[in-house]
Coordinates of C-alpha atoms in Angstrom, one line a residue:
Chain A
M1 CA -10.7 5.1 81.1
I2 CA -11.9 3.3 78.1
Y3 CA -10.2 4.6 74.9
P4 CA -12.5 5.0 71.9
V5 CA -11.5 2.5 69.2
H6 CA -11.6 3.6 65.6
S7 CA -11.1 0.7 63.0
I8 CA -12.4 -0.4 59.8
P9 CA -13.0 -4.1 58.6
L10 CA -10.4 -5.7 56.1
D11 CA -13.0 -5.5 53.3
D12 CA -16.6 -4.4 53.4
C13 CA -17.3 -6.6 50.5
R14 CA -19.2 -4.0 48.6
P15 CA -19.1 -3.2 44.8
P16 CA -17.0 -0.2 43.7
R17 CA -18.8 3.1 44.1
L18 CA -19.0 5.8 41.6
D19 CA -19.0 9.5 41.6
A20 CA -21.9 9.7 38.9
A21 CA -21.6 13.4 38.5
V22 CA -17.9 13.2 37.3
A23 CA -18.5 10.1 35.2
T24 CA -21.5 12.0 33.6
K25 CA -19.5 15.2 32.8
W26 CA -16.6 13.2 31.5
L27 CA -18.6 10.6 29.3
T28 CA -20.7 13.4 27.6
A29 CA -17.5 15.2 26.9
F30 CA -16.1 11.9 25.3
L31 CA -19.0 11.4 23.2
R32 CA -19.1 14.9 21.9
D33 CA -15.1 14.8 21.3
E34 CA -15.1 11.3 19.8
L35 CA -18.2 12.0 17.5
V36 CA -18.1 15.5 16.7
V37 CA -14.7 16.9 16.9
R38 CA -12.9 13.9 15.9
R39 CA -15.2 12.3 13.3
N40 CA -17.2 15.2 12.4
L41 CA -20.3 13.2 12.8
G42 CA -23.4 14.5 14.8
H43 CA -25.7 11.4 15.0
A44 CA -25.6 8.5 17.5
V45 CA -27.3 5.3 16.5
I46 CA -28.2 3.0 19.5
G47 CA -30.1 -0.2 19.9
L48 CA -32.5 0.3 22.7
S49 CA -33.3 -3.0 24.4
G50 CA -35.4 -1.8 27.2
G51 CA -32.6 -2.7 29.5
I52 CA -30.5 -0.3 31.8
D53 CA -27.2 -0.3 29.7
S54 CA -28.8 1.0 26.5
A55 CA -31.1 3.4 28.4
V56 CA -28.0 5.1 30.2
T57 CA -26.0 5.1 26.9
T58 CA -29.1 6.9 25.1
A59 CA -29.3 9.6 27.9
L60 CA -25.5 10.1 27.8
C61 CA -25.9 10.8 23.9
V62 CA -28.8 13.0 24.5
R63 CA -26.7 15.1 26.9
A64 CA -23.9 15.1 24.4
L65 CA -25.8 15.7 21.1
G66 CA -29.2 16.7 21.9
A67 CA -32.2 14.5 21.5
D68 CA -32.6 15.2 17.8
H69 CA -29.3 13.6 17.1
V70 CA -30.0 10.4 18.5
S71 CA -32.0 7.6 16.8
C72 CA -33.0 4.6 18.8
F73 CA -33.9 1.1 17.4
A74 CA -36.0 -1.6 19.3
L75 CA -35.0 -4.7 17.2
P76 CA -37.0 -7.6 18.5
Y77 CA -37.1 -11.2 17.6
R78 CA -40.6 -12.9 17.5
T79 CA -39.8 -14.7 21.0
S80 CA -38.7 -11.4 22.6
N81 CA -40.8 -10.2 25.7
P82 CA -43.2 -7.4 24.7
A83 CA -42.5 -5.8 27.9
S84 CA -38.8 -5.1 26.8
R85 CA -40.3 -3.0 23.8
A86 CA -42.7 -1.2 26.0
D87 CA -39.7 -0.3 28.5
A88 CA -37.7 0.9 25.6
Q89 CA -40.6 3.3 24.5
L90 CA -40.6 4.2 28.0
V91 CA -37.1 5.3 28.0
A92 CA -37.3 7.0 24.8
D93 CA -40.3 9.0 25.7
S94 CA -38.5 10.1 29.0
L95 CA -35.5 11.3 26.8
G96 CA -37.5 12.5 24.0
V97 CA -35.7 10.5 21.4
S98 CA -37.2 8.8 18.4
L99 CA -37.6 5.0 18.6
R100 CA -38.1 2.9 15.4
T101 CA -38.9 -0.9 15.5
I102 CA -37.5 -3.1 13.2
D103 CA -38.5 -6.8 13.6
I104 CA -35.3 -9.2 13.0
S105 CA -37.6 -12.2 13.0
A106 CA -37.5 -12.8 9.1
A107 CA -33.9 -12.2 8.7
V108 CA -32.9 -14.3 11.5
D109 CA -35.3 -16.9 10.5
G110 CA -34.3 -16.9 6.9
Y111 CA -30.7 -18.2 7.9
L112 CA -32.3 -20.5 10.7
Q113 CA -34.4 -22.2 7.8
V114 CA -31.3 -24.1 6.8
E115 CA -30.1 -24.6 10.4
A116 CA -33.3 -25.5 12.2
D117 CA -31.4 -27.5 14.9
A118 CA -29.4 -24.3 16.2
D119 CA -29.4 -24.3 19.9
T120 CA -30.5 -21.5 22.2
R121 CA -26.9 -20.1 22.3
R122 CA -26.4 -20.2 18.5
R123 CA -29.7 -18.4 17.9
G124 CA -28.8 -15.7 20.5
N125 CA -25.5 -15.0 18.8
I126 CA -27.3 -14.9 15.3
M127 CA -29.9 -12.3 16.9
A128 CA -27.0 -10.2 18.4
R129 CA -25.1 -10.2 15.1
M130 CA -28.2 -9.3 13.2
R131 CA -28.8 -6.4 15.4
M132 CA -25.2 -5.3 14.8
I133 CA -25.7 -5.3 11.2
I134 CA -28.9 -3.3 11.3
L135 CA -27.3 -0.7 13.7
F136 CA -24.3 -0.3 11.3
D137 CA -26.4 0.1 8.4
Q138 CA -28.8 2.5 9.9
S139 CA -25.6 4.6 11.0
A140 CA -24.5 4.7 7.3
K141 CA -28.1 5.9 6.3
L142 CA -28.1 8.5 9.1
S143 CA -24.6 9.6 8.6
G144 CA -24.1 8.6 12.3
L145 CA -22.2 6.0 14.3
P146 CA -23.4 3.1 16.4
I147 CA -22.9 3.6 20.1
G148 CA -22.1 0.4 22.1
T149 CA -23.6 -0.3 25.4
G150 CA -21.6 -3.0 27.1
N151 CA -20.5 -2.6 30.6
K152 CA -17.2 -3.7 32.2
T153 CA -18.8 -6.7 34.1
E154 CA -20.1 -8.4 31.1
R155 CA -17.0 -7.7 29.1
L156 CA -14.9 -9.3 31.9
L157 CA -17.3 -12.0 32.4
G158 CA -17.4 -12.7 28.6
Y159 CA -21.4 -12.4 28.7
F160 CA -21.9 -10.9 25.4
T161 CA -21.5 -12.1 21.7
W162 CA -18.1 -11.3 20.0
H163 CA -18.4 -8.8 17.1
A164 CA -21.9 -8.2 17.9
D165 CA -22.6 -6.3 21.1
D166 CA -18.9 -5.0 21.3
A167 CA -18.8 -4.0 17.7
P168 CA -19.5 -0.4 17.8
P169 CA -16.5 2.0 17.4
L170 CA -17.5 3.9 20.6
N171 CA -18.4 2.7 24.1
P172 CA -19.0 4.9 26.8
L173 CA -20.0 2.5 29.5
G174 CA -17.1 -0.1 29.1
D175 CA -15.1 0.8 32.0
L176 CA -17.9 0.9 34.3
F177 CA -19.2 -2.2 36.4
K178 CA -23.0 -3.0 36.1
T179 CA -23.6 -1.7 39.6
Q180 CA -21.9 1.7 38.6
V181 CA -24.2 1.8 35.6
W182 CA -27.2 1.4 38.0
E183 CA -25.7 4.5 39.9
L184 CA -25.4 6.5 36.9
A185 CA -29.0 5.5 35.8
R186 CA -30.4 6.9 39.2
F187 CA -28.1 10.1 38.7
L188 CA -29.6 10.5 35.3
R189 CA -33.2 9.9 36.7
L190 CA -34.0 7.3 34.3
P191 CA -37.5 5.6 34.7
A192 CA -37.5 3.5 37.9
Q193 CA -39.3 0.6 36.1
V194 CA -36.0 0.2 33.9
I195 CA -33.6 0.5 36.8
D196 CA -35.3 -1.8 39.0
K197 CA -36.0 -4.7 36.9
A198 CA -33.9 -7.8 36.8
P199 CA -31.3 -7.3 33.8
S200 CA -32.1 -10.1 30.9
A201 CA -30.7 -10.9 27.6
D202 CA -34.3 -11.7 26.8
L203 CA -33.3 -14.7 24.6
E204 CA -35.9 -17.0 26.1
A205 CA -38.8 -16.7 28.7
G206 CA -37.8 -15.9 32.2
Q207 CA -34.1 -15.5 31.3
T208 CA -32.0 -13.4 33.7
D209 CA -28.5 -12.3 33.5
E210 CA -27.8 -13.0 37.2
G211 CA -29.5 -16.8 36.7
D212 CA -27.3 -17.1 33.7
L213 CA -24.1 -16.1 35.4
G214 CA -24.9 -17.7 38.8
L215 CA -24.4 -14.9 41.1
S216 CA -25.6 -11.4 41.5
Y217 CA -24.1 -8.4 39.8
P218 CA -23.2 -6.7 43.2
R219 CA -21.5 -9.8 44.4
A220 CA -19.7 -10.2 40.8
D221 CA -18.6 -6.6 40.8
A222 CA -17.0 -6.6 44.3
I223 CA -15.1 -9.6 43.3
L224 CA -14.1 -8.4 40.0
S225 CA -13.1 -5.0 41.1
R226 CA -10.8 -6.5 43.7
M227 CA -9.5 -9.1 41.3
L228 CA -8.6 -6.3 38.8
D229 CA -6.6 -4.4 41.7
G230 CA -4.5 -7.5 42.0
V231 CA -6.3 -9.3 44.9
G232 CA -5.7 -13.1 44.5
D233 CA -8.4 -15.7 45.0
A234 CA -7.1 -17.0 48.4
E235 CA -7.0 -13.3 49.6
L236 CA -10.6 -12.8 48.4
L237 CA -11.6 -15.7 50.6
E238 CA -9.6 -14.5 53.6
R239 CA -11.6 -11.1 53.0
G240 CA -14.9 -12.9 53.3
F241 CA -16.0 -13.6 49.8
D242 CA -18.0 -16.8 49.0
A243 CA -15.6 -19.5 47.4
D244 CA -18.2 -20.4 44.8
D245 CA -18.6 -17.0 43.9
V246 CA -14.9 -16.5 43.4
A247 CA -14.7 -19.6 41.6
I248 CA -17.4 -18.7 38.9
V249 CA -15.8 -15.3 38.4
R250 CA -12.3 -16.7 38.1
R251 CA -13.5 -19.3 35.6
R252 CA -15.4 -16.8 33.3
V253 CA -12.6 -14.0 33.4
D254 CA -9.7 -16.6 32.7
G255 CA -11.9 -18.2 29.8
T256 CA -12.8 -15.2 28.0
H257 CA -9.6 -13.1 27.5
W258 CA -9.8 -13.7 23.8
K259 CA -13.2 -11.9 23.7
R260 CA -11.5 -8.9 24.8
H261 CA -9.2 -8.8 21.8
L262 CA -9.2 -8.2 18.1
P263 CA -8.5 -11.5 16.0
T264 CA -5.1 -13.2 16.4
T265 CA -2.9 -12.5 13.5
A266 CA 0.1 -14.7 12.5
M267 CA 3.2 -12.6 12.9
L268 CA 5.7 -13.1 10.1
T269 CA 7.8 -9.7 9.8
N270 CA 9.3 -6.9 11.9
T271 CA 6.3 -4.6 10.5
A272 CA 3.5 -6.8 11.8
I273 CA 0.4 -4.6 12.4
N274 CA -0.3 -3.5 15.9
E275 CA 3.1 -5.5 17.1
F276 CA 5.9 -3.7 15.4
Y277 CA 3.8 -1.2 13.5
L278 CA 2.1 0.9 16.1
R279 CA -0.2 3.7 15.5
P280 CA -2.9 5.1 17.9
V281 CA -6.6 4.6 16.7
D282 CA -7.0 8.4 16.4
Y283 CA -4.0 9.1 14.4
Chain B
M1 CA 15.5 42.2 26.6
L2 CA 13.4 42.0 29.8
P3 CA 15.0 43.4 33.0
D4 CA 16.5 40.8 35.2
S5 CA 14.9 39.8 38.6
R6 CA 11.7 41.8 37.9
P7 CA 9.4 41.4 40.9
R8 CA 6.2 41.0 39.0
L9 CA 5.6 38.7 35.9
R10 CA 2.7 38.3 33.8
V11 CA 2.2 34.7 33.1
A12 CA -0.4 33.0 30.6
I13 CA -0.9 29.3 30.3
V14 CA -2.2 28.3 26.9
Q15 CA -4.3 24.8 27.7
T16 CA -4.3 23.3 24.2
K17 CA -6.5 20.5 22.8
P18 CA -4.6 19.3 19.8
A19 CA -6.0 17.2 17.0
K20 CA -3.9 14.0 17.1
G21 CA -0.8 14.4 15.0
R22 CA -2.0 17.3 13.0
F23 CA 0.9 19.5 13.9
A24 CA 0.3 22.3 11.4
E25 CA -3.3 22.6 12.3
N26 CA -2.6 22.6 16.2
L27 CA 0.2 25.3 15.6
A28 CA -2.3 27.5 13.8
D29 CA -4.6 27.1 16.5
V30 CA -1.9 28.2 19.1
G31 CA -1.2 31.1 16.8
D32 CA -4.7 32.2 17.4
A33 CA -4.1 32.2 21.0
F34 CA -0.9 34.1 20.7
A35 CA -2.8 36.7 18.7
Q36 CA -5.4 37.0 21.4
L37 CA -2.6 37.4 24.1
A38 CA -0.5 39.8 22.1
A39 CA -3.7 42.0 21.7
W40 CA -3.9 42.4 25.4
E41 CA -3.3 45.9 26.7
T42 CA -0.7 44.2 29.0
P43 CA 0.5 41.1 27.3
P44 CA 2.1 38.1 29.2
N45 CA 5.7 38.1 29.7
L46 CA 5.9 34.2 29.6
I47 CA 3.6 31.7 27.9
V48 CA 3.4 28.2 28.9
L49 CA 2.0 25.4 27.0
P50 CA 1.3 21.6 28.0
E51 CA 3.4 18.4 27.3
A52 CA 3.1 17.4 23.6
A53 CA 1.0 20.4 22.9
L54 CA 0.9 20.4 19.4
T55 CA 0.7 16.7 18.6
G56 CA -1.2 15.0 21.2
Y57 CA 0.4 12.7 24.0
F58 CA -0.5 9.1 22.9
L59 CA 1.7 8.8 19.7
E60 CA 3.1 5.2 19.7
G61 CA 5.2 4.7 16.8
A62 CA 4.1 7.8 15.2
V63 CA 6.5 9.8 17.5
Y64 CA 9.2 9.1 15.0
D65 CA 6.9 10.9 12.4
L66 CA 6.3 13.8 14.5
A67 CA 9.4 14.5 16.8
R68 CA 11.2 17.6 15.8
D69 CA 14.8 18.8 16.3
A70 CA 14.6 21.5 19.1
E71 CA 16.0 24.5 16.9
Q72 CA 13.2 23.5 14.3
F73 CA 10.5 23.7 16.9
A74 CA 11.8 26.9 18.5
L75 CA 11.7 28.3 15.1
E76 CA 8.1 27.2 14.3
L77 CA 7.0 28.6 17.8
A78 CA 8.9 31.9 17.4
T79 CA 7.6 32.5 13.9
S80 CA 4.0 31.9 15.3
W81 CA 4.4 34.7 17.8
Q82 CA 6.3 37.0 15.7
A83 CA 3.2 36.8 13.2
T84 CA 1.1 38.6 15.7
N85 CA 3.3 41.6 15.1
A86 CA 3.5 41.8 18.9
A87 CA 6.2 44.8 19.6
H88 CA 7.6 43.4 22.9
P89 CA 9.4 40.0 23.5
V90 CA 7.8 37.2 25.1
D91 CA 9.1 33.8 26.7
I92 CA 7.4 30.6 25.6
V93 CA 7.8 27.3 27.1
C94 CA 6.1 24.3 25.3
G95 CA 6.3 20.5 25.4
F96 CA 7.2 18.6 22.3
Y97 CA 8.7 15.2 21.0
E98 CA 12.4 15.9 20.4
N99 CA 14.3 14.2 17.7
A100 CA 18.1 14.9 18.8
S101 CA 19.8 13.2 15.9
G102 CA 17.8 10.2 16.1
T103 CA 17.7 9.9 19.7
Y104 CA 14.1 10.7 20.8
F105 CA 12.8 12.5 24.0
N106 CA 9.9 13.9 25.6
S107 CA 10.9 17.5 25.9
A108 CA 9.9 20.9 26.8
L109 CA 11.7 24.1 25.6
Y110 CA 12.2 27.7 27.1
I111 CA 12.7 30.3 24.4
R112 CA 12.9 34.0 24.4
V113 CA 11.3 35.7 21.1
T114 CA 11.9 39.3 19.9
T115 CA 10.2 40.9 17.0
D116 CA 13.1 39.4 14.6
A117 CA 14.9 36.8 16.7
H118 CA 14.8 34.0 19.2
T119 CA 17.0 32.2 21.6
I120 CA 16.6 28.8 23.1
L121 CA 17.3 29.3 27.0
H122 CA 16.6 25.7 28.1
V123 CA 15.5 22.3 27.0
H124 CA 14.3 19.7 29.6
R125 CA 14.1 16.2 28.7
K126 CA 11.5 14.3 30.7
I127 CA 13.4 12.1 33.3
F128 CA 10.6 9.7 34.5
L129 CA 9.1 8.1 31.3
P130 CA 5.8 6.4 32.6
T131 CA 6.0 2.9 31.4
Y132 CA 3.2 1.0 33.2
G133 CA -0.6 0.5 32.5
V134 CA -1.7 2.7 29.9
F135 CA 1.7 4.4 29.7
D136 CA 4.3 3.2 27.1
E137 CA 6.7 6.0 26.9
E138 CA 10.1 4.4 27.3
R139 CA 9.1 1.8 24.6
F140 CA 9.7 4.6 22.2
L141 CA 11.7 7.5 24.0
S142 CA 14.9 7.8 25.9
R143 CA 15.2 9.3 29.4
G144 CA 16.6 12.8 30.2
R145 CA 19.3 12.7 32.9
D146 CA 19.2 16.0 34.9
V147 CA 17.1 18.7 36.5
G148 CA 18.4 21.9 34.8
V149 CA 17.8 25.4 36.4
F150 CA 18.1 28.6 34.3
A151 CA 17.7 32.2 34.5
T152 CA 14.6 34.0 33.6
P153 CA 13.4 37.6 34.3
F154 CA 11.6 36.4 37.3
G155 CA 14.6 34.7 38.5
T156 CA 15.9 31.2 38.6
A157 CA 13.5 28.6 37.2
A158 CA 13.2 24.9 36.2
I159 CA 11.0 23.0 33.9
L160 CA 9.9 19.5 35.0
I161 CA 7.4 17.2 32.8
C162 CA 4.6 15.5 34.2
E163 CA 5.7 12.3 36.2
D164 CA 9.0 14.1 36.9
V165 CA 7.0 15.9 39.5
W166 CA 5.4 12.9 41.3
H167 CA 8.8 12.0 42.6
S168 CA 9.4 14.7 45.3
L169 CA 12.9 14.3 45.0
V170 CA 13.2 15.9 41.6
P171 CA 11.4 19.1 42.5
T172 CA 13.3 19.3 45.4
I173 CA 16.5 19.1 43.7
A174 CA 15.2 22.0 41.4
A175 CA 14.4 24.1 44.6
V176 CA 17.7 23.5 46.0
K177 CA 19.5 24.6 42.9
G178 CA 17.5 27.6 43.3
A179 CA 14.3 27.4 41.2
R180 CA 11.8 29.8 42.5
L181 CA 9.5 29.2 39.4
L182 CA 8.7 25.5 38.5
I183 CA 7.1 25.0 35.2
V184 CA 5.3 21.7 34.6
P185 CA 4.0 20.8 31.1
S186 CA 1.8 17.9 31.6
A187 CA -0.7 15.3 30.0
S188 CA -2.6 13.3 32.3
P189 CA -5.5 11.0 31.5
G190 CA -8.2 11.1 34.0
R191 CA -8.8 7.9 35.9
G192 CA -10.6 6.9 39.1
V193 CA -14.3 7.8 39.4
D194 CA -14.6 6.3 42.9
G195 CA -13.7 9.6 44.4
D196 CA -15.6 12.5 45.8
G197 CA -16.1 15.5 43.4
D198 CA -13.2 15.0 40.8
F199 CA -11.1 12.1 39.2
V200 CA -8.8 10.4 41.8
S201 CA -6.0 11.3 39.4
V202 CA -6.8 15.1 39.4
E203 CA -7.0 15.4 43.1
R204 CA -3.7 13.7 43.2
W205 CA -2.3 16.3 41.1
K206 CA -3.6 19.1 43.2
Q207 CA -2.4 17.7 46.4
T208 CA 1.2 17.3 44.8
L209 CA 1.1 20.5 43.5
S210 CA 0.1 22.3 46.4
M211 CA 2.4 20.3 48.7
L212 CA 5.5 21.1 46.6
A213 CA 4.8 24.8 46.4
S214 CA 4.3 25.3 49.9
E215 CA 7.2 23.1 51.0
H216 CA 9.8 24.9 48.9
G217 CA 8.0 28.4 48.7
I218 CA 7.9 28.4 44.8
Y219 CA 5.5 29.3 42.2
I220 CA 4.2 26.3 39.9
L221 CA 2.8 26.9 36.5
Y222 CA 1.1 23.5 35.5
A223 CA 0.0 23.4 32.1
G224 CA -2.3 20.4 31.3
L225 CA -3.3 19.0 28.0
A226 CA -7.0 18.7 27.2
G227 CA -9.0 16.4 25.0
F228 CA -9.7 12.6 24.3
E229 CA -7.2 10.4 22.8
G230 CA -8.8 7.0 21.8
G231 CA -11.1 7.1 24.9
K232 CA -8.4 8.3 27.1
G233 CA -9.2 11.8 28.3
M234 CA -6.5 14.3 29.3
T235 CA -7.7 16.4 32.3
G236 CA -6.7 19.9 31.2
N237 CA -7.1 21.4 34.8
S238 CA -4.0 23.8 34.2
C239 CA -3.4 25.8 37.1
I240 CA -1.0 28.2 38.8
V241 CA 0.0 27.5 42.5
D242 CA 1.4 30.3 44.6
P243 CA 4.3 29.9 47.1
H244 CA 1.8 29.3 49.9
G245 CA 0.4 26.2 48.1
R246 CA -2.9 27.9 47.1
I247 CA -4.2 27.1 43.7
V248 CA -5.2 30.7 42.6
V249 CA -6.4 30.0 39.1
Q250 CA -7.6 26.7 37.3
G251 CA -8.5 26.0 33.8
D252 CA -11.2 23.9 32.3
Q253 CA -11.1 20.0 32.4
T254 CA -12.0 19.2 28.9
E255 CA -11.6 22.4 26.6
A256 CA -8.9 24.6 25.6
C257 CA -8.5 27.7 27.4
I258 CA -6.2 30.4 28.9
L259 CA -5.2 31.3 32.2
A260 CA -3.4 34.5 33.2
V261 CA -2.0 35.6 36.6
D262 CA 0.5 38.4 37.7
L263 CA 3.3 36.4 39.7
D264 CA 4.9 38.5 42.6
A265 CA 8.4 37.5 43.6
R266 CA 7.8 39.0 47.0
E267 CA 5.3 36.4 47.7
I268 CA 7.9 33.9 47.5
D269 CA 10.0 35.6 50.2
R270 CA 7.0 36.1 52.6
A271 CA 6.3 32.4 52.2
R272 CA 9.6 31.3 52.7
A273 CA 9.7 33.7 55.9
Q274 CA 6.8 32.0 57.3
F275 CA 7.9 28.6 56.5
P276 CA 11.7 28.4 56.1
L277 CA 11.7 24.8 55.1
L278 CA 13.9 25.2 52.1
G279 CA 16.6 27.0 54.4
D280 CA 16.3 24.2 56.8
L281 CA 16.6 21.6 54.2
S282 CA 19.8 23.4 52.7
S283 CA 21.3 23.4 56.3
V284 CA 21.2 19.6 56.7
L285 CA 21.3 18.6 53.0
T286 CA 24.9 17.6 52.9
D287 CA 24.2 15.2 56.0
L288 CA 21.3 13.7 54.1
V289 CA 23.2 13.3 51.0
N290 CA 26.2 11.5 52.7
D291 CA 23.5 9.2 54.4
L292 CA 22.0 8.5 50.9
S293 CA 25.2 7.9 49.4
S294 CA 26.4 5.5 52.1
S295 CA 23.0 3.8 51.8
L296 CA 23.3 3.4 48.0
H297 CA 27.0 2.1 48.5
T298 CA 25.9 -0.6 51.0
A299 CA 22.8 -1.6 48.6
R300 CA 25.3 -2.3 45.9

């Protein structure tokens, strides 16, 4: 007799899965509770880039508040890809939200006039922080709140501008990996064109996130999810992950812990804020 | 006074969704629920509320601002019920942060309220204070040290708070001491979206409660806190589990609500007749305790 064998591999090396229905219900409740119940605000302000993260964030806000209570802004610089603006419009139209374009070129270039030698990284950071300024100002104008769009992958890899992309007081996607955001986008039936295109910060022609990072999001997420569960680098290799991929992810995670914290404050007393004097954010 | 050992007990769970730290506002909201319950043609005999039901769970250092003496808290709850002008007495269980002369606990009390008086029948102080990951209870609170049981109109009962129940030994001790009714005020932040149909944490709660109820042949009243606290959402999901391990009614995940069920003590007897596991345990318990004691002595 041949016994049937039931077994599983040590690791399938896949990115983490997502129950998109559970996540959608929960994040919708989160946005409603945090905006309306806790802050008595009924309006969400979102920078709609044409990418997947801001599209999913907008869709969740529409579910939570209704399309009339979501204002989206396209904030292109003069070198931005026009296709990004077109994709943002596609998302806005599919969700029935307003989309206003505010060109940030004049504001950014006003500063760069005196810093003409700024490299691409500095220019990208200036653009990101200018977009943050506009979203906060529009929120004040509209009696709303800026909603962040950053995902867990870019937070862990430090692939964002500190005090810019991470500045909004609410972030529904920050505990979801990029591949899970894609799952959510499919569940929310966002336009396929936006889901399928290569993610890009759109700071220069031909730029893609995965080109910048040096590995694909599914491979990064598979490694990150196991690292956060406590699987060490040597064990990741035993499980079949690529050594170069593991090294890239490890270097980025370990080099960017500071980006996931508030500024470091020198402690001098027994009542140092957030060290001894501890009060929750919603108190 | 309610007659003892009544075979049926009408129970209501009031699942709260408090605004963080706003005790008076939250007590007023609970007063609305009490008024609703008092107006029922057959009002409940027992009302159960969640852990930290009137303050919110994640308080950090604000626990020292909001913790109250058990007598004071009992008076506040009783006054709220008496304001409904209900003619009949009621028993109330509610979780709160307790200030016991400068020692702080995560507690739940059981009080009996009549039209003009109230009595504290029991206070349970949470034994297992989660202090890992997102949890930080033992930084601010002291541990309770015992599993108390007490008499109710339905028979012997015990209160255990949240993680107390995740250690199967603790509810087992309550059952061995005679508890037929286990009351579980809780506050559980939802986590784990890689499951199938619900949070992994919620599924774990359902499995735990169902297994405990069916193993010991007891009713379990699980009162879960609802609402988001700084991004951490409490998965209400209050429920009542019968002695066969069946979840007979379950509340909403994100909003305040009321659950109501008539418990039937005869169901406990029937469940224990079908699966006499508690009786089996009692008969070998001395051997097991001796075995455990000798192991602990050896380990030292």
